[in-house]
C-alpha atoms as a PDB file:
ATOM      1  CA  UNK A   1     -60.982  77.001-197.677  1.00  0.00           C
ATOM      2  CA  UNK A   2     -58.796  77.044-200.770  1.00  0.00           C
ATOM      3  CA  UNK A   3     -55.510  76.588-198.908  1.00  0.00           C
ATOM      4  CA  UNK A   4     -55.276  72.909-199.757  1.00  0.00           C
ATOM      5  CA  UNK A   5     -55.528  73.314-203.553  1.00  0.00           C
ATOM      6  CA  UNK A   6     -52.252  72.476-205.256  1.00  0.00           C
ATOM      7  CA  UNK A   7     -50.758  73.658-208.536  1.00  0.00           C
ATOM      8  CA  UNK A   8     -51.988  70.598-210.416  1.00  0.00           C
ATOM      9  CA  UNK A   9     -55.585  71.243-209.348  1.00  0.00           C
ATOM     10  CA  UNK A  10     -55.378  74.890-210.431  1.00  0.00           C
ATOM     11  CA  UNK A  11     -54.005  73.916-213.847  1.00  0.00           C
ATOM     12  CA  UNK A  12     -56.770  71.336-214.198  1.00  0.00           C
ATOM     13  CA  UNK A  13     -59.451  73.917-213.339  1.00  0.00           C
ATOM     14  CA  UNK A  14     -58.038  76.430-215.835  1.00  0.00           C
ATOM     15  CA  UNK A  15     -57.946  73.845-218.634  1.00  0.00           C
ATOM     16  CA  UNK A  16     -61.470  72.720-217.765  1.00  0.00           C
ATOM     17  CA  UNK A  17     -62.734  76.331-217.762  1.00  0.00           C
ATOM     18  CA  UNK A  18     -61.154  76.989-221.182  1.00  0.00           C
ATOM     19  CA  UNK A  19     -62.731  73.828-222.569  1.00  0.00           C
ATOM     20  CA  UNK A  20     -66.199  74.553-221.151  1.00  0.00           C
ATOM     21  CA  UNK A  21     -66.492  78.316-221.737  1.00  0.00           C
ATOM     22  CA  UNK A  22     -64.021  78.774-224.585  1.00  0.00           C
ATOM     23  CA  UNK A  23     -61.215  81.331-224.855  1.00  0.00           C
ATOM     24  CA  UNK A  24     -63.603  84.045-226.119  1.00  0.00           C
ATOM     25  CA  UNK A  25     -66.065  84.031-223.199  1.00  0.00           C
ATOM     26  CA  UNK A  26     -63.579  83.243-220.401  1.00  0.00           C
ATOM     27  CA  UNK A  27     -62.271  86.850-219.799  1.00  0.00           C
ATOM     28  CA  UNK A  28     -65.839  88.208-219.544  1.00  0.00           C
ATOM     29  CA  UNK A  29     -66.799  85.361-217.196  1.00  0.00           C
ATOM     30  CA  UNK A  30     -63.807  86.126-214.932  1.00  0.00           C
ATOM     31  CA  UNK A  31     -64.787  89.830-214.836  1.00  0.00           C
ATOM     32  CA  UNK A  32     -68.377  88.940-213.927  1.00  0.00           C
ATOM     33  CA  UNK A  33     -67.295  86.559-211.165  1.00  0.00           C
ATOM     34  CA  UNK A  34     -64.854  89.063-209.631  1.00  0.00           C
ATOM     35  CA  UNK A  35     -67.497  91.829-209.791  1.00  0.00           C
ATOM     36  CA  UNK A  36     -70.021  89.575-208.033  1.00  0.00           C
ATOM     37  CA  UNK A  37     -67.521  88.630-205.333  1.00  0.00           C
ATOM     38  CA  UNK A  38     -66.672  92.316-204.811  1.00  0.00           C
ATOM     39  CA  UNK A  39     -70.388  93.203-204.420  1.00  0.00           C
ATOM     40  CA  UNK A  40     -70.931  90.371-201.921  1.00  0.00           C
ATOM     41  CA  UNK A  41     -67.960  91.583-199.847  1.00  0.00           C
ATOM     42  CA  UNK A  42     -69.247  95.182-199.894  1.00  0.00           C
ATOM     43  CA  UNK A  43     -72.698  94.004-198.826  1.00  0.00           C
ATOM     44  CA  UNK A  44     -71.206  91.930-196.026  1.00  0.00           C
ATOM     45  CA  UNK A  45     -69.006  94.786-194.787  1.00  0.00           C
ATOM     46  CA  UNK A  46     -71.920  97.259-194.811  1.00  0.00           C
ATOM     47  CA  UNK A  47     -74.111  94.759-192.914  1.00  0.00           C
ATOM     48  CA  UNK A  48     -71.384  94.306-190.286  1.00  0.00           C
ATOM     49  CA  UNK A  49     -70.998  98.079-189.955  1.00  0.00           C
ATOM     50  CA  UNK A  50     -74.769  98.511-189.542  1.00  0.00           C
ATOM     51  CA  UNK A  51     -74.845  95.873-186.813  1.00  0.00           C
ATOM     52  CA  UNK A  52     -71.927  97.539-184.985  1.00  0.00           C
ATOM     53  CA  UNK A  53     -73.683 100.917-185.177  1.00  0.00           C
ATOM     54  CA  UNK A  54     -76.916  99.423-183.836  1.00  0.00           C
ATOM     55  CA  UNK A  55     -75.173  97.653-180.946  1.00  0.00           C
ATOM     56  CA  UNK A  56     -73.767 100.885-179.614  1.00  0.00           C
ATOM     57  CA  UNK A  57     -70.464 102.002-178.099  1.00  0.00           C
ATOM     58  CA  UNK A  58     -70.336  99.252-175.445  1.00  0.00           C
ATOM     59  CA  UNK A  59     -69.753  96.676-178.220  1.00  0.00           C
ATOM     60  CA  UNK A  60     -67.011  98.661-179.917  1.00  0.00           C
ATOM     61  CA  UNK A  61     -64.505  95.792-179.665  1.00  0.00           C
ATOM     62  CA  UNK A  62     -67.017  93.201-180.923  1.00  0.00           C
ATOM     63  CA  UNK A  63     -65.648  91.009-183.725  1.00  0.00           C
ATOM     64  CA  UNK A  64     -67.825  88.750-185.841  1.00  0.00           C
ATOM     65  CA  UNK A  65     -64.986  86.243-186.107  1.00  0.00           C
ATOM     66  CA  UNK A  66     -65.401  85.624-182.361  1.00  0.00           C
ATOM     67  CA  UNK A  67     -68.758  84.019-183.131  1.00  0.00           C
ATOM     68  CA  UNK A  68     -66.945  81.118-184.792  1.00  0.00           C
ATOM     69  CA  UNK A  69     -67.237  78.302-182.196  1.00  0.00           C
ATOM     70  CA  UNK A  70     -63.578  77.279-182.488  1.00  0.00           C
ATOM     71  CA  UNK A  71     -62.310  80.809-181.949  1.00  0.00           C
ATOM     72  CA  UNK A  72     -64.854  81.457-179.178  1.00  0.00           C
ATOM     73  CA  UNK A  73     -63.765  78.394-177.215  1.00  0.00           C
ATOM     74  CA  UNK A  74     -60.072  79.142-177.777  1.00  0.00           C
ATOM     75  CA  UNK A  75     -60.576  82.722-176.548  1.00  0.00           C
ATOM     76  CA  UNK A  76     -62.461  81.537-173.471  1.00  0.00           C
ATOM     77  CA  UNK A  77     -59.789  78.955-172.673  1.00  0.00           C
ATOM     78  CA  UNK A  78     -57.073  81.612-172.865  1.00  0.00           C
ATOM     79  CA  UNK A  79     -59.095  83.825-170.560  1.00  0.00           C
ATOM     80  CA  UNK A  80     -58.161  82.679-167.047  1.00  0.00           C
ATOM     81  CA  UNK A  81     -61.222  84.092-165.263  1.00  0.00           C
ATOM     82  CA  UNK A  82     -62.605  80.578-164.745  1.00  0.00           C
ATOM     83  CA  UNK A  83     -59.369  79.169-163.320  1.00  0.00           C
ATOM     84  CA  UNK A  84     -59.082  76.533-166.037  1.00  0.00           C
ATOM     85  CA  UNK A  85     -55.293  76.726-166.104  1.00  0.00           C
ATOM     86  CA  UNK A  86     -55.162  75.817-162.412  1.00  0.00           C
ATOM     87  CA  UNK A  87     -57.432  72.847-163.000  1.00  0.00           C
ATOM     88  CA  UNK A  88     -55.448  71.743-166.058  1.00  0.00           C
ATOM     89  CA  UNK A  89     -52.114  72.091-164.209  1.00  0.00           C
ATOM     90  CA  UNK A  90     -53.456  70.389-161.082  1.00  0.00           C
ATOM     91  CA  UNK A  91     -54.367  67.209-162.943  1.00  0.00           C
ATOM     92  CA  UNK A  92     -51.465  64.778-163.030  1.00  0.00           C
ATOM     93  CA  UNK A  93     -52.306  61.910-165.381  1.00  0.00           C
ATOM     94  CA  UNK A  94     -49.261  59.835-164.438  1.00  0.00           C
ATOM     95  CA  UNK A  95     -50.118  60.023-160.743  1.00  0.00           C
ATOM     96  CA  UNK A  96     -53.763  59.123-161.402  1.00  0.00           C
ATOM     97  CA  UNK A  97     -52.781  56.126-163.533  1.00  0.00           C
ATOM     98  CA  UNK A  98     -50.282  54.973-160.894  1.00  0.00           C
ATOM     99  CA  UNK A  99     -53.011  55.122-158.236  1.00  0.00           C
ATOM    100  CA  UNK A 100     -55.364  53.086-160.427  1.00  0.00           C
ATOM    101  CA  UNK A 101     -52.649  50.504-161.108  1.00  0.00           C
ATOM    102  CA  UNK A 102     -51.871  50.290-157.390  1.00  0.00           C
ATOM    103  CA  UNK A 103     -55.543  49.774-156.589  1.00  0.00           C
ATOM    104  CA  UNK A 104     -55.861  47.018-159.188  1.00  0.00           C
ATOM    105  CA  UNK A 105     -52.726  45.261-157.975  1.00  0.00           C
ATOM    106  CA  UNK A 106     -53.725  45.700-154.336  1.00  0.00           C
ATOM    107  CA  UNK A 107     -50.782  47.849-153.368  1.00  0.00           C
ATOM    108  CA  UNK A 108     -51.048  50.732-150.961  1.00  0.00           C
ATOM    109  CA  UNK A 109     -50.868  53.882-153.121  1.00  0.00           C
ATOM    110  CA  UNK A 110     -49.388  56.018-150.327  1.00  0.00           C
ATOM    111  CA  UNK A 111     -46.407  53.749-149.648  1.00  0.00           C
ATOM    112  CA  UNK A 112     -43.063  54.659-151.153  1.00  0.00           C
ATOM    113  CA  UNK A 113     -41.861  52.238-153.806  1.00  0.00           C
ATOM    114  CA  UNK A 114     -38.244  51.491-154.625  1.00  0.00           C
ATOM    115  CA  UNK A 115     -36.887  50.739-158.087  1.00  0.00           C
ATOM    116  CA  UNK A 116     -37.672  47.016-157.777  1.00  0.00           C
ATOM    117  CA  UNK A 117     -41.401  47.627-157.627  1.00  0.00           C
ATOM    118  CA  UNK A 118     -41.689  46.523-154.008  1.00  0.00           C
ATOM    119  CA  UNK A 119     -43.635  48.570-151.502  1.00  0.00           C
ATOM    120  CA  UNK A 120     -42.181  49.948-148.281  1.00  0.00           C
ATOM    121  CA  UNK A 121     -43.424  46.910-146.353  1.00  0.00           C
ATOM    122  CA  UNK A 122     -41.064  44.647-148.289  1.00  0.00           C
ATOM    123  CA  UNK A 123     -43.536  42.342-149.997  1.00  0.00           C
ATOM    124  CA  UNK A 124     -44.118  42.251-153.733  1.00  0.00           C
ATOM    125  CA  UNK A 125     -47.885  41.899-153.417  1.00  0.00           C
ATOM    126  CA  UNK A 126     -48.403  44.869-151.112  1.00  0.00           C
ATOM    127  CA  UNK A 127     -49.712  42.847-148.175  1.00  0.00           C
ATOM    128  CA  UNK A 128     -48.259  43.229-144.720  1.00  0.00           C
ATOM    129  CA  UNK A 129     -45.261  41.018-143.817  1.00  0.00           C
ATOM    130  CA  UNK A 130     -47.190  38.910-141.315  1.00  0.00           C
ATOM    131  CA  UNK A 131     -50.422  38.508-143.272  1.00  0.00           C
ATOM    132  CA  UNK A 132     -51.945  35.173-144.066  1.00  0.00           C
ATOM    133  CA  UNK A 133     -51.640  33.458-147.415  1.00  0.00           C
ATOM    134  CA  UNK A 134     -55.389  33.836-147.902  1.00  0.00           C
ATOM    135  CA  UNK A 135     -55.081  37.606-148.216  1.00  0.00           C
ATOM    136  CA  UNK A 136     -51.933  37.278-150.322  1.00  0.00           C
ATOM    137  CA  UNK A 137     -53.635  35.141-152.950  1.00  0.00           C
ATOM    138  CA  UNK A 138     -56.618  37.467-153.252  1.00  0.00           C
ATOM    139  CA  UNK A 139     -59.355  35.671-151.280  1.00  0.00           C
ATOM    140  CA  UNK A 140     -59.513  38.176-148.432  1.00  0.00           C
ATOM    141  CA  UNK A 141     -58.301  41.495-147.108  1.00  0.00           C
ATOM    142  CA  UNK A 142     -58.306  44.709-149.119  1.00  0.00           C
ATOM    143  CA  UNK A 143     -57.166  43.049-152.345  1.00  0.00           C
ATOM    144  CA  UNK A 144     -59.442  43.005-155.321  1.00  0.00           C
ATOM    145  CA  UNK A 145     -60.178  39.539-156.614  1.00  0.00           C
ATOM    146  CA  UNK A 146     -59.220  39.475-160.298  1.00  0.00           C
ATOM    147  CA  UNK A 147     -59.509  35.718-160.836  1.00  0.00           C
ATOM    148  CA  UNK A 148     -61.905  34.409-163.469  1.00  0.00           C
ATOM    149  CA  UNK A 149     -64.866  32.599-161.984  1.00  0.00           C
ATOM    150  CA  UNK A 150     -66.567  29.668-163.720  1.00  0.00           C
ATOM    151  CA  UNK A 151     -69.894  30.547-165.307  1.00  0.00           C
ATOM    152  CA  UNK A 152     -72.981  29.317-163.435  1.00  0.00           C
ATOM    153  CA  UNK A 153     -74.773  26.387-165.007  1.00  0.00           C
ATOM    154  CA  UNK A 154     -77.674  27.267-167.285  1.00  0.00           C
ATOM    155  CA  UNK A 155     -81.097  25.926-166.341  1.00  0.00           C
ATOM    156  CA  UNK A 156     -82.579  23.138-168.411  1.00  0.00           C
ATOM    157  CA  UNK A 157     -85.042  23.962-171.182  1.00  0.00           C
ATOM    158  CA  UNK A 158     -88.123  23.117-169.073  1.00  0.00           C
ATOM    159  CA  UNK A 159     -87.007  24.849-165.837  1.00  0.00           C
ATOM    160  CA  UNK A 160     -88.295  28.365-165.108  1.00  0.00           C
ATOM    161  CA  UNK A 161     -85.657  31.072-164.826  1.00  0.00           C
ATOM    162  CA  UNK A 162     -84.444  31.922-161.317  1.00  0.00           C
ATOM    163  CA  UNK A 163     -86.429  34.562-159.451  1.00  0.00           C
ATOM    164  CA  UNK A 164     -84.683  37.907-159.107  1.00  0.00           C
ATOM    165  CA  UNK A 165     -86.322  40.142-156.503  1.00  0.00           C
ATOM    166  CA  UNK A 166     -84.299  43.196-157.602  1.00  0.00           C
ATOM    167  CA  UNK A 167     -85.499  42.924-161.194  1.00  0.00           C
ATOM    168  CA  UNK A 168     -89.194  43.240-160.350  1.00  0.00           C
END
């Protein structure tokens, strides 16, 4: 909590404390604050010990720090009972992205590609060598049509909107 306080901030706090409380009251104030902090720590430690005693011997290795959500999740992720490491290692992001790119560009994801970006069939678009130009330009076949379509005309101000059977 106080790890990010620099030397300049500490000097500023000391000067501010001397100005507010004065050099006469400051040593007594520091003693009172340290005594209060010590009592709070003793109370906390005794409460933790009472809870451990009440839980019994089966919770002997119980640590209150494990109740911190960050530490709890980290501990559970390190524990390989769930097989999370296998799932994490089995996921290949580069392969998944390559498959998505191949699907968008209409290439066959299973075909081997050479360094020129051409598929094993020899065409740059991924269509078969004897296919028609209609499937090569995206109007047919397994390719996804990525061309922008013109927007439909809007009805005039007096015309009723078109009927949509799915919307009712």
